[in-house]
Each structure stands twice: as C-alpha cells, then as structure tokens.
Amino acid sequence: MRYAVLGTGSVGRTLAGKLATLGHEVAVGTRDPSATLARTGTDAYGNAPYAEWQAAHPAVALVTFAEAAAGADAVVNASSGAASLDVLAAAGAANLAGKPLVDVANPLDFSHGTPPSLDPVNTDSLAEQIQRAFPAAKVVKTLNTTNAAVMVDPARVPGPHSVFVSGDDADAKKAVTALLESFGWPPESVIDLGGIATARGTEMLLPVWLRLYGVIGHPDFNFHIARA
Ligand SMILES: NC(=O)c1ccc[n+]([C@@H]2O[C@H](COP(=O)([O-])OP(=O)(O)OC[C@H]3O[C@@H](n4cnc5c(N)ncnc54)[C@H](OP(=O)(O)O)[C@@H]3O)[C@@H](O)[C@H]2O)c1
C-alpha cells in the first residue's frame, strides 16, 4: 500500500517508520520540505531535527501535504489538532476523496494553559469536523488514545488493553482494523464504537490520559476495557 502520513512530529515519524518497516511505500507530508529539513535543534516536544530521522529512514519520502496525499492509497492525519483542517485542505480534497483517512489527531487547546483543554468537545469532535469538511474521504478515528510508541508496538504495555475505531464507512474501518492488527494489536483489543460521532468519546479520553501520565510518569500505559 502507498501511505501518506501528514505530520512530521513524533507521531508522524513513528507511524511512517512502522509502515515502512511493514513494506509499505510511505511519503511524509509537511508544509515546506526544505524548511523542515533545514530545522536544527529539538522541537517543542524534544524531538531531534527531522533531518536526523530522515537520514535513518531513507526509504521514506518527505514531500508537501498535497504531494503525499496525491500519491497515496490511504492517508494518515498526524498533524497538530489545531492545524488539522488546514493541513487537510492543503493536502487537497480531491487527493483525499475515496480514501481511508486515519485520524489520530487530538483537538488540544492550549489557549487556557496546561494541561490543554479540547476544542471542539462534547457536541462535536475533530474527526467529525474533518468528515464534514471532506465528505468524500473515509475518516476513521483511531489510536489517538495511546502514546505514539504504543500505537505501533502495543506489547510495550503488558497485558490486554484496548484501541478504538470510529467511522461511518464499514470498509474503511475494516481496512484500518487490519492495519492495527499488522501493528500488533490483537483482534480482541480493537473496539468498534460505531459512527464517526463516537470519536467525541475517544477525543474526550485525552484529558484523562494526560492526568494519568502525570501520575504514572511515563507514557507506556493504556486504557483496558474489561467486560463480562
Ligand atoms: N504525541 C503522541 O504520542 C500522541 C498520541 C496520540 C495522539 N497524538 C496527536 O497526534 C497529532 C500529532 O502529534 P505530534 O506530537 O506528532 O505532532 P504535532 O507537533 O502536534 O504536529 C506536527 C505537525 O503539525 C503541522 N502543523 C503544526 N502547526 C501547523 C500549522 N499552523 N499549519 C499547518 N501545519 C501545522 C506540522 O507541520 P510541519 O511539518 O510543516 O511543521 C507538523 O507536520 C496531534 O494531533 C496529537 O494531539 C499525539
């Protein structure tokens, strides 16, 4: 498969690296490839410059958002939640049409300080905003409730734990579930919550995740839904 991963942060790098390891053709999307490669020093989250990651992953292309999406069979939104609609507009509605759009972003709002709140929240979600803005894309929300490293290596967290999928297109959800299984998620760990509006619930798990991170002190944990 040809994947476009829109985002050069730790999530974009982690997912792109895993997809390439699995034998997929991967293009990472960014605003300005030259500017991204020219960055030095760590970013706001402490990630090494993208050029260092690129040197270690020569098979992964770095192109514009539009170039990445144009050449892809499936697209991953791994951009800042506040910028995701702009990023996807730059990718181009026509380049997203008919394709699974795996949305792992969280609509974090830092305008009220830290920890961040969410915008949108409760009566809407980022995933729904994306689906409304790009009606021909097949948006599937998933993986936003775990740390990037756990997304592609769920065994980092011992024991059974859960990952959620939300989306209106059954075939796209099936394809994304198969992708999750290729990342190492056991079939029984994947919980299909239903349509894209159910992403309101998984996006609202982020405030809980952030408080757990504060208590646990590292990101190798996850939610486990135990049931009778
Ligand atoms: N960190 C985690 O473990 C984790 C876990 C679950 C979900 N998430 C979610 O995954 C997403 C990616 O997180 P991240 O930490 O890897 O990256 P991030 O720093 O949140 O986002 C980086 C990407 O957003 C783009 N971007 C930022 N501001 C922009 C703007 N004004 N216009 C256009 N593009 C803009 C950047 O473009 P350039 O490449 O051009 O700089 C870059 O590609 C976020 O929504 C986050 O909430 C993160």
mmCIF file with all atom_site columns, C-alpha atoms in Angstrom, residues 96-176:
data_model
loop_
_atom_site.group_PDB
_atom_site.id
_atom_site.type_symbol
_atom_site.label_atom_id
_atom_site.label_alt_id
_atom_site.label_comp_id
_atom_site.label_asym_id
_atom_site.label_entity_id
_atom_site.label_seq_id
_atom_site.pdbx_PDB_ins_code
_atom_site.Cartn_x
_atom_site.Cartn_y
_atom_site.Cartn_z
_atom_site.occupancy
_atom_site.B_iso_or_equiv
_atom_site.pdbx_formal_charge
_atom_site.auth_seq_id
_atom_site.auth_comp_id
_atom_site.auth_asym_id
_atom_site.auth_atom_id
_atom_site.pdbx_PDB_model_num
ATOM 1  C CA . LEU A 1 96  ? -8.417  12.571 -0.080 1.00 0.00 ? 96  LEU A CA 1
ATOM 2  C CA . ALA A 1 97  ? -11.569 11.546 -1.920 1.00 0.00 ? 97  ALA A CA 1
ATOM 3  C CA . GLY A 1 98  ? -12.476 7.878  -1.733 1.00 0.00 ? 98  GLY A CA 1
ATOM 4  C CA . LYS A 1 99  ? -9.534  7.035  0.527  1.00 0.00 ? 99  LYS A CA 1
ATOM 5  C CA . PRO A 1 100 ? -9.384  5.852  4.129  1.00 0.00 ? 100 PRO A CA 1
ATOM 6  C CA . LEU A 1 101 ? -8.285  8.847  6.219  1.00 0.00 ? 101 LEU A CA 1
ATOM 7  C CA . VAL A 1 102 ? -6.871  7.588  9.509  1.00 0.00 ? 102 VAL A CA 1
ATOM 8  C CA . ASP A 1 103 ? -7.247  10.410 12.017 1.00 0.00 ? 103 ASP A CA 1
ATOM 9  C CA . VAL A 1 104 ? -5.008  10.091 15.071 1.00 0.00 ? 104 VAL A CA 1
ATOM 10 C CA . ALA A 1 105 ? -5.043  13.796 15.992 1.00 0.00 ? 105 ALA A CA 1
ATOM 11 C CA . ASN A 1 106 ? -6.404  15.315 19.176 1.00 0.00 ? 106 ASN A CA 1
ATOM 12 C CA . PRO A 1 107 ? -8.006  18.773 19.260 1.00 0.00 ? 107 PRO A CA 1
ATOM 13 C CA . LEU A 1 108 ? -5.836  20.082 22.073 1.00 0.00 ? 108 LEU A CA 1
ATOM 14 C CA . ASP A 1 109 ? -6.491  23.715 23.007 1.00 0.00 ? 109 ASP A CA 1
ATOM 15 C CA . PHE A 1 110 ? -3.649  25.407 24.873 1.00 0.00 ? 110 PHE A CA 1
ATOM 16 C CA . SER A 1 111 ? -5.357  28.812 24.998 1.00 0.00 ? 111 SER A CA 1
ATOM 17 C CA . HIS A 1 112 ? -6.390  28.214 28.628 1.00 0.00 ? 112 HIS A CA 1
ATOM 18 C CA . GLY A 1 113 ? -2.948  26.973 29.668 1.00 0.00 ? 113 GLY A CA 1
ATOM 19 C CA . THR A 1 114 ? -1.797  23.469 30.517 1.00 0.00 ? 114 THR A CA 1
ATOM 20 C CA . PRO A 1 115 ? -2.907  20.788 30.706 1.00 0.00 ? 115 PRO A CA 1
ATOM 21 C CA . PRO A 1 116 ? -4.732  21.630 27.489 1.00 0.00 ? 116 PRO A CA 1
ATOM 22 C CA . SER A 1 117 ? -8.493  21.532 27.123 1.00 0.00 ? 117 SER A CA 1
ATOM 23 C CA . LEU A 1 118 ? -10.300 20.367 23.980 1.00 0.00 ? 118 LEU A CA 1
ATOM 24 C CA . ASP A 1 119 ? -11.815 22.344 21.119 1.00 0.00 ? 119 ASP A CA 1
ATOM 25 C CA . PRO A 1 120 ? -14.154 21.077 19.739 1.00 0.00 ? 120 PRO A CA 1
ATOM 26 C CA . VAL A 1 121 ? -15.628 18.959 22.547 1.00 0.00 ? 121 VAL A CA 1
ATOM 27 C CA . ASN A 1 122 ? -18.897 17.424 23.818 1.00 0.00 ? 122 ASN A CA 1
ATOM 28 C CA . THR A 1 123 ? -21.234 18.231 20.931 1.00 0.00 ? 123 THR A CA 1
ATOM 29 C CA . ASP A 1 124 ? -18.659 17.895 18.173 1.00 0.00 ? 124 ASP A CA 1
ATOM 30 C CA . SER A 1 125 ? -15.231 16.368 17.547 1.00 0.00 ? 125 SER A CA 1
ATOM 31 C CA . LEU A 1 126 ? -12.242 16.985 15.334 1.00 0.00 ? 126 LEU A CA 1
ATOM 32 C CA . ALA A 1 127 ? -12.972 13.745 13.500 1.00 0.00 ? 127 ALA A CA 1
ATOM 33 C CA . GLU A 1 128 ? -16.493 14.944 12.661 1.00 0.00 ? 128 GLU A CA 1
ATOM 34 C CA . GLN A 1 129 ? -15.182 18.339 11.563 1.00 0.00 ? 129 GLN A CA 1
ATOM 35 C CA . ILE A 1 130 ? -12.788 16.553 9.231  1.00 0.00 ? 130 ILE A CA 1
ATOM 36 C CA . GLN A 1 131 ? -15.511 14.270 7.879  1.00 0.00 ? 131 GLN A CA 1
ATOM 37 C CA . ARG A 1 132 ? -17.820 17.260 7.272  1.00 0.00 ? 132 ARG A CA 1
ATOM 38 C CA . ALA A 1 133 ? -15.067 19.262 5.575  1.00 0.00 ? 133 ALA A CA 1
ATOM 39 C CA . PHE A 1 134 ? -14.007 16.332 3.392  1.00 0.00 ? 134 PHE A CA 1
ATOM 40 C CA . PRO A 1 135 ? -17.199 14.333 2.806  1.00 0.00 ? 135 PRO A CA 1
ATOM 41 C CA . ALA A 1 136 ? -15.647 12.123 0.126  1.00 0.00 ? 136 ALA A CA 1
ATOM 42 C CA . ALA A 1 137 ? -12.872 10.950 2.465  1.00 0.00 ? 137 ALA A CA 1
ATOM 43 C CA . LYS A 1 138 ? -13.497 7.886  4.634  1.00 0.00 ? 138 LYS A CA 1
ATOM 44 C CA . VAL A 1 139 ? -12.473 9.166  8.047  1.00 0.00 ? 139 VAL A CA 1
ATOM 45 C CA . VAL A 1 140 ? -11.596 6.599  10.695 1.00 0.00 ? 140 VAL A CA 1
ATOM 46 C CA . LYS A 1 141 ? -10.608 7.870  14.133 1.00 0.00 ? 141 LYS A CA 1
ATOM 47 C CA . THR A 1 142 ? -8.235  5.590  15.967 1.00 0.00 ? 142 THR A CA 1
ATOM 48 C CA . LEU A 1 143 ? -5.017  5.390  18.020 1.00 0.00 ? 143 LEU A CA 1
ATOM 49 C CA . ASN A 1 144 ? -5.479  8.897  19.478 1.00 0.00 ? 144 ASN A CA 1
ATOM 50 C CA . THR A 1 145 ? -5.844  7.438  22.976 1.00 0.00 ? 145 THR A CA 1
ATOM 51 C CA . THR A 1 146 ? -2.323  5.969  23.175 1.00 0.00 ? 146 THR A CA 1
ATOM 52 C CA . ASN A 1 147 ? 1.210   7.301  23.036 1.00 0.00 ? 147 ASN A CA 1
ATOM 53 C CA . ALA A 1 148 ? 2.944   7.137  19.643 1.00 0.00 ? 148 ALA A CA 1
ATOM 54 C CA . ALA A 1 149 ? 5.310   4.330  20.644 1.00 0.00 ? 149 ALA A CA 1
ATOM 55 C CA . VAL A 1 150 ? 2.399   2.221  21.921 1.00 0.00 ? 150 VAL A CA 1
ATOM 56 C CA . MET A 1 151 ? 0.439   2.838  18.692 1.00 0.00 ? 151 MET A CA 1
ATOM 57 C CA . VAL A 1 152 ? 2.877   0.717  16.699 1.00 0.00 ? 152 VAL A CA 1
ATOM 58 C CA . ASP A 1 153 ? 4.106   -1.565 19.496 1.00 0.00 ? 153 ASP A CA 1
ATOM 59 C CA . PRO A 1 154 ? 1.198   -2.342 21.813 1.00 0.00 ? 154 PRO A CA 1
ATOM 60 C CA . ALA A 1 155 ? 3.295   -5.017 23.576 1.00 0.00 ? 155 ALA A CA 1
ATOM 61 C CA . ARG A 1 156 ? 5.131   -2.136 25.323 1.00 0.00 ? 156 ARG A CA 1
ATOM 62 C CA . VAL A 1 157 ? 2.152   -2.233 27.695 1.00 0.00 ? 157 VAL A CA 1
ATOM 63 C CA . PRO A 1 158 ? 1.825   -5.638 29.374 1.00 0.00 ? 158 PRO A CA 1
ATOM 64 C CA . GLY A 1 159 ? -1.467  -7.490 29.416 1.00 0.00 ? 159 GLY A CA 1
ATOM 65 C CA . PRO A 1 160 ? -4.634  -6.862 27.430 1.00 0.00 ? 160 PRO A CA 1
ATOM 66 C CA . HIS A 1 161 ? -5.555  -3.280 26.569 1.00 0.00 ? 161 HIS A CA 1
ATOM 67 C CA . SER A 1 162 ? -7.797  -1.537 24.090 1.00 0.00 ? 162 SER A CA 1
ATOM 68 C CA . VAL A 1 163 ? -7.811  0.570  20.955 1.00 0.00 ? 163 VAL A CA 1
ATOM 69 C CA . PHE A 1 164 ? -10.924 2.199  19.499 1.00 0.00 ? 164 PHE A CA 1
ATOM 70 C CA . VAL A 1 165 ? -12.170 2.811  15.962 1.00 0.00 ? 165 VAL A CA 1
ATOM 71 C CA . SER A 1 166 ? -14.895 5.257  14.927 1.00 0.00 ? 166 SER A CA 1
ATOM 72 C CA . GLY A 1 167 ? -16.079 5.873  11.396 1.00 0.00 ? 167 GLY A CA 1
ATOM 73 C CA . ASP A 1 168 ? -19.035 5.917  9.048  1.00 0.00 ? 168 ASP A CA 1
ATOM 74 C CA . ASP A 1 169 ? -17.537 3.702  6.324  1.00 0.00 ? 169 ASP A CA 1
ATOM 75 C CA . ALA A 1 170 ? -17.555 -0.001 7.205  1.00 0.00 ? 170 ALA A CA 1
ATOM 76 C CA . ASP A 1 171 ? -14.952 -0.974 4.594  1.00 0.00 ? 171 ASP A CA 1
ATOM 77 C CA . ALA A 1 172 ? -12.557 1.757  5.713  1.00 0.00 ? 172 ALA A CA 1
ATOM 78 C CA . LYS A 1 173 ? -12.928 0.631  9.334  1.00 0.00 ? 173 LYS A CA 1
ATOM 79 C CA . LYS A 1 174 ? -12.231 -2.941 8.242  1.00 0.00 ? 174 LYS A CA 1
ATOM 80 C CA . ALA A 1 175 ? -9.074  -1.828 6.423  1.00 0.00 ? 175 ALA A CA 1
ATOM 81 C CA . VAL A 1 176 ? -7.928  0.240  9.405  1.00 0.00 ? 176 VAL A CA 1
#
